[in-house]
XYZ file of C-alpha atoms in Angstrom:
191
model
C -28.595 29.613 -26.231
C -28.954 32.398 -23.661
C -27.650 31.548 -20.214
C -26.092 28.255 -21.303
C -22.734 27.497 -19.765
C -19.968 26.840 -22.152
C -17.473 24.133 -21.232
C -13.944 25.487 -21.016
C -11.598 24.252 -23.694
C -8.994 21.716 -22.712
C -8.811 18.700 -20.457
C -10.585 18.611 -17.089
C -8.700 20.050 -14.151
C -6.592 17.608 -12.137
C -6.581 17.531 -8.340
C -3.912 19.639 -6.659
C -1.928 16.594 -5.500
C -1.751 15.266 -9.068
C -0.563 18.659 -10.319
C 2.187 18.734 -7.656
C 3.371 15.239 -8.578
C 3.407 16.145 -12.275
C 5.628 19.185 -11.594
C 8.185 17.207 -9.587
C 11.175 15.801 -11.371
C 11.250 12.013 -11.614
C 12.951 10.424 -8.599
C 15.991 9.318 -10.563
C 16.617 12.927 -11.629
C 16.375 14.233 -8.060
C 18.961 11.816 -6.651
C 22.291 13.179 -5.632
C 21.172 16.745 -4.994
C 22.147 18.211 -1.679
C 19.340 19.428 0.545
C 16.675 16.943 -0.418
C 13.943 16.393 -2.955
C 12.556 19.908 -2.709
C 15.625 21.488 -4.352
C 14.336 20.878 -7.872
C 11.171 22.869 -7.171
C 13.159 25.750 -5.634
C 15.561 26.213 -8.520
C 18.447 24.588 -6.646
C 18.108 26.683 -3.463
C 18.978 24.940 -0.195
C 15.940 23.543 1.635
C 15.767 24.080 5.374
C 15.335 21.226 7.833
C 11.845 22.511 8.707
C 10.842 22.567 5.036
C 12.178 19.053 4.565
C 10.238 17.813 7.614
C 7.077 19.366 6.154
C 7.800 17.562 2.882
C 8.255 14.290 4.792
C 4.930 14.819 6.589
C 3.217 15.563 3.271
C 4.660 12.407 1.711
C 3.544 10.351 4.726
C 0.008 11.773 4.506
C -0.086 10.917 0.818
C 1.122 7.368 1.528
C -1.496 6.840 4.250
C -4.219 8.320 2.036
C -3.240 5.952 -0.776
C -3.383 2.969 1.597
C -6.883 4.033 2.731
C -8.009 4.332 -0.900
C -6.636 0.867 -1.665
C -8.514 -0.567 1.310
C -11.849 0.789 0.126
C -11.738 0.387 -3.636
C -13.251 -2.498 -5.530
C -10.655 -4.711 -7.201
C -10.505 -5.207 -10.927
C -11.969 -8.528 -12.091
C -9.607 -11.379 -11.279
C -7.618 -9.344 -8.748
C -7.688 -9.381 -4.970
C -8.851 -6.405 -2.968
C -6.268 -4.837 -0.654
C -7.844 -6.449 2.472
C -8.017 -9.823 0.725
C -4.345 -9.579 -0.245
C -3.429 -8.712 3.342
C -5.278 -11.810 4.587
C -3.617 -14.106 2.041
C -0.197 -12.565 2.781
C -0.707 -13.035 6.535
C -1.784 -16.652 5.980
C 1.367 -17.333 3.968
C 3.494 -15.820 6.744
C 1.626 -17.927 9.340
C 2.276 -21.158 7.448
C -1.016 -21.421 5.560
C -3.354 -22.032 8.515
C -4.431 -19.801 11.382
C -7.367 -19.228 13.721
C -9.368 -16.124 12.847
C -8.203 -14.147 15.890
C -4.523 -14.717 15.180
C -5.081 -13.990 11.484
C -6.853 -10.697 12.273
C -3.864 -9.572 14.349
C -1.356 -10.645 11.676
C -3.333 -8.912 8.904
C -3.908 -5.858 11.146
C -7.669 -6.011 10.624
C -10.731 -5.901 12.818
C -12.608 -9.196 13.222
C -15.505 -7.814 11.140
C -13.193 -6.736 8.302
C -11.413 -10.069 8.447
C -14.704 -11.958 8.208
C -15.709 -9.945 5.141
C -12.342 -10.539 3.442
C -12.337 -14.264 4.303
C -15.904 -14.628 2.993
C -14.814 -13.160 -0.343
C -11.704 -15.333 -0.477
C -13.740 -18.453 0.366
C -16.179 -17.625 -2.447
C -13.204 -17.458 -4.830
C -11.903 -20.800 -3.507
C -8.685 -19.234 -2.201
C -9.268 -20.110 1.473
C -11.384 -22.577 3.411
C -12.694 -22.624 6.938
C -11.901 -25.859 8.776
C -12.348 -27.100 12.330
C -9.077 -27.330 14.203
C -7.816 -30.836 14.897
C -6.451 -29.660 18.261
C -9.649 -27.938 19.428
C -12.896 -28.752 17.627
C -14.450 -25.498 18.896
C -11.908 -23.474 16.956
C -12.304 -22.739 13.250
C -9.112 -22.137 11.295
C -8.735 -20.279 8.017
C -6.728 -22.432 5.611
C -5.031 -21.218 2.436
C -5.889 -23.472 -0.506
C -3.524 -24.427 -3.332
C -5.427 -21.968 -5.542
C -4.889 -19.307 -2.873
C -1.147 -19.939 -2.852
C -1.067 -19.786 -6.659
C -2.931 -16.461 -6.578
C -0.503 -15.106 -3.962
C 2.477 -16.160 -6.094
C 0.887 -14.587 -9.198
C 0.343 -11.304 -7.352
C 3.971 -11.384 -6.210
C 5.138 -11.988 -9.785
C 3.068 -8.987 -10.921
C 4.213 -6.692 -8.095
C 7.952 -7.516 -8.023
C 8.715 -5.711 -11.313
C 6.976 -2.618 -9.909
C 9.262 -2.706 -6.857
C 12.271 -3.247 -9.122
C 11.252 -0.295 -11.298
C 10.703 1.992 -8.311
C 13.789 0.999 -6.306
C 16.076 -0.852 -8.736
C 18.605 1.994 -8.898
C 18.816 2.455 -5.128
C 21.898 1.235 -3.310
C 21.575 -1.151 -0.362
C 22.469 1.800 1.893
C 19.630 3.914 0.453
C 17.178 1.052 0.903
C 18.369 0.529 4.479
C 17.896 4.253 5.180
C 14.380 4.161 3.700
C 13.569 1.150 5.884
C 14.864 2.910 9.007
C 12.836 6.018 8.136
C 9.629 4.005 7.743
C 10.293 2.214 11.034
C 10.815 5.565 12.789
C 7.600 6.927 11.250
C 5.718 3.853 12.475
C 7.073 4.348 15.996
C 6.160 8.042 15.830
C 2.575 7.323 14.751
C 2.156 4.842 17.600
C 2.928 7.692 20.027
C 0.035 9.888 18.782
């Protein structure tokens, strides 16, 4: 047919970020090289401090972008959304019961986002709203037994992923990663 576009042969193009990740050596193969993760891509050449800082900034942007995507995507059937998981996790850390304001702070959510997440969790029977015994004007969010079971099931599903990603790391490497994330958090709070 004249003027018809022909589809190029082969699979559809992947986004640039996916292509970069595919080119990088797996993490376990990069370990132990001097000069950082970028050495593999440079044929073993030494990476400068400035280049390594740029790589750190890129990795941080990718992490933050992934967290934003998780916040906005619809969960698979039977799974919690990212905001719902954050609410349940915060409730567990707060002992299973908390007023909405305290829960919003603990889950690092706006009151509107918290309300939406709690509504969804209440529909699933994972939390309940209950008047406080101490102050009848206050409504607490209470984690149900089903909510605790769901939280434990999510933990059982996620723990092997953490073990796979970081199982070969030494305690010193994990401590360094923790310190780096804490420093990045402090840096972002200064912006």
